[in-house]
């Protein structure tokens, strides 16, 4: 039995009733847990003598609303080596993420046991909220504030939940898929008022990052020809 298999078996034994999904990919174990059991699960992960996840490395949000879709909302389908944009010929519901729109990821590290774990908690679309784990790992403080700021996910019980990267009067959450790349407002110095003022953004929305999807066989032929 591999190290990840042992870790998975121990998790199933300790908190199996709170786990809704578990999978291993690229040598990493990801476990999805029930939202209402998050605090209990995290406390056990920290205190269990076999698991000993003493350190919370990161907390981040995920917005699955346009998962596997291009900038226009059309689905991308195909194998991992060759993907083709089929536009309106494909039912987008088959390519989009099935389930809640938002999720929170917790990346844990056991220094003493030398293993890692990723927890995922799926959240409601209308009001995404999850219990805070600051009482378990102090490092969650700023991570949760950052996720709240960028995704609008509320961490219930956080001691000081407020924005940390954007301005105090900022409207919206920049990492949500429906937030425009150029934003909603811009600021400039107004010489008449003698201060910085906000105004509606004047630049037109545009896609800044090109998407290039190549067939692996064609790419290999091009390399060989060079």
mmCIF file with all atom_site columns, C-alpha atoms in Angstrom, residues 7 30 50 53 55 68 102 106 113 119 127 151-152 157 159 161 190 198 213:
data_model
loop_
_atom_site.group_PDB
_atom_site.id
_atom_site.type_symbol
_atom_site.label_atom_id
_atom_site.label_alt_id
_atom_site.label_comp_id
_atom_site.label_asym_id
_atom_site.label_entity_id
_atom_site.label_seq_id
_atom_site.pdbx_PDB_ins_code
_atom_site.Cartn_x
_atom_site.Cartn_y
_atom_site.Cartn_z
_atom_site.occupancy
_atom_site.B_iso_or_equiv
_atom_site.pdbx_formal_charge
_atom_site.auth_seq_id
_atom_site.auth_comp_id
_atom_site.auth_asym_id
_atom_site.auth_atom_id
_atom_site.pdbx_PDB_model_num
ATOM 1  C CA . UNK A 1 7   ? -3.500  8.348  4.139   1.00 0.00 ? 7   UNK A CA 1
ATOM 2  C CA . UNK A 1 30  ? -8.158  15.560 -2.750  1.00 0.00 ? 30  UNK A CA 1
ATOM 3  C CA . UNK A 1 50  ? -1.469  9.558  12.642  1.00 0.00 ? 50  UNK A CA 1
ATOM 4  C CA . UNK A 1 53  ? -1.720  18.223 9.751   1.00 0.00 ? 53  UNK A CA 1
ATOM 5  C CA . UNK A 1 55  ? 0.084   23.533 8.988   1.00 0.00 ? 55  UNK A CA 1
ATOM 6  C CA . UNK A 1 68  ? -14.157 24.171 -19.491 1.00 0.00 ? 68  UNK A CA 1
ATOM 7  C CA . UNK A 1 102 ? -18.362 27.948 -5.688  1.00 0.00 ? 102 UNK A CA 1
ATOM 8  C CA . UNK A 1 106 ? -7.739  24.003 1.865   1.00 0.00 ? 106 UNK A CA 1
ATOM 9  C CA . UNK A 1 113 ? 4.414   12.880 8.814   1.00 0.00 ? 113 UNK A CA 1
ATOM 10 C CA . UNK A 1 119 ? -9.797  19.567 1.187   1.00 0.00 ? 119 UNK A CA 1
ATOM 11 C CA . UNK A 1 127 ? -24.792 33.112 -0.685  1.00 0.00 ? 127 UNK A CA 1
ATOM 12 C CA . UNK A 1 151 ? -14.576 35.632 -4.520  1.00 0.00 ? 151 UNK A CA 1
ATOM 13 C CA . UNK A 1 152 ? -17.170 37.041 -2.113  1.00 0.00 ? 152 UNK A CA 1
ATOM 14 C CA . UNK A 1 157 ? -16.957 33.244 12.693  1.00 0.00 ? 157 UNK A CA 1
ATOM 15 C CA . UNK A 1 159 ? -12.627 37.555 13.836  1.00 0.00 ? 159 UNK A CA 1
ATOM 16 C CA . UNK A 1 161 ? -13.557 39.585 7.912   1.00 0.00 ? 161 UNK A CA 1
ATOM 17 C CA . UNK A 1 190 ? -9.424  65.625 -10.247 1.00 0.00 ? 190 UNK A CA 1
ATOM 18 C CA . UNK A 1 198 ? -13.838 57.296 -9.147  1.00 0.00 ? 198 UNK A CA 1
ATOM 19 C CA . UNK A 1 213 ? -5.028  24.493 -28.372 1.00 0.00 ? 213 UNK A CA 1
#
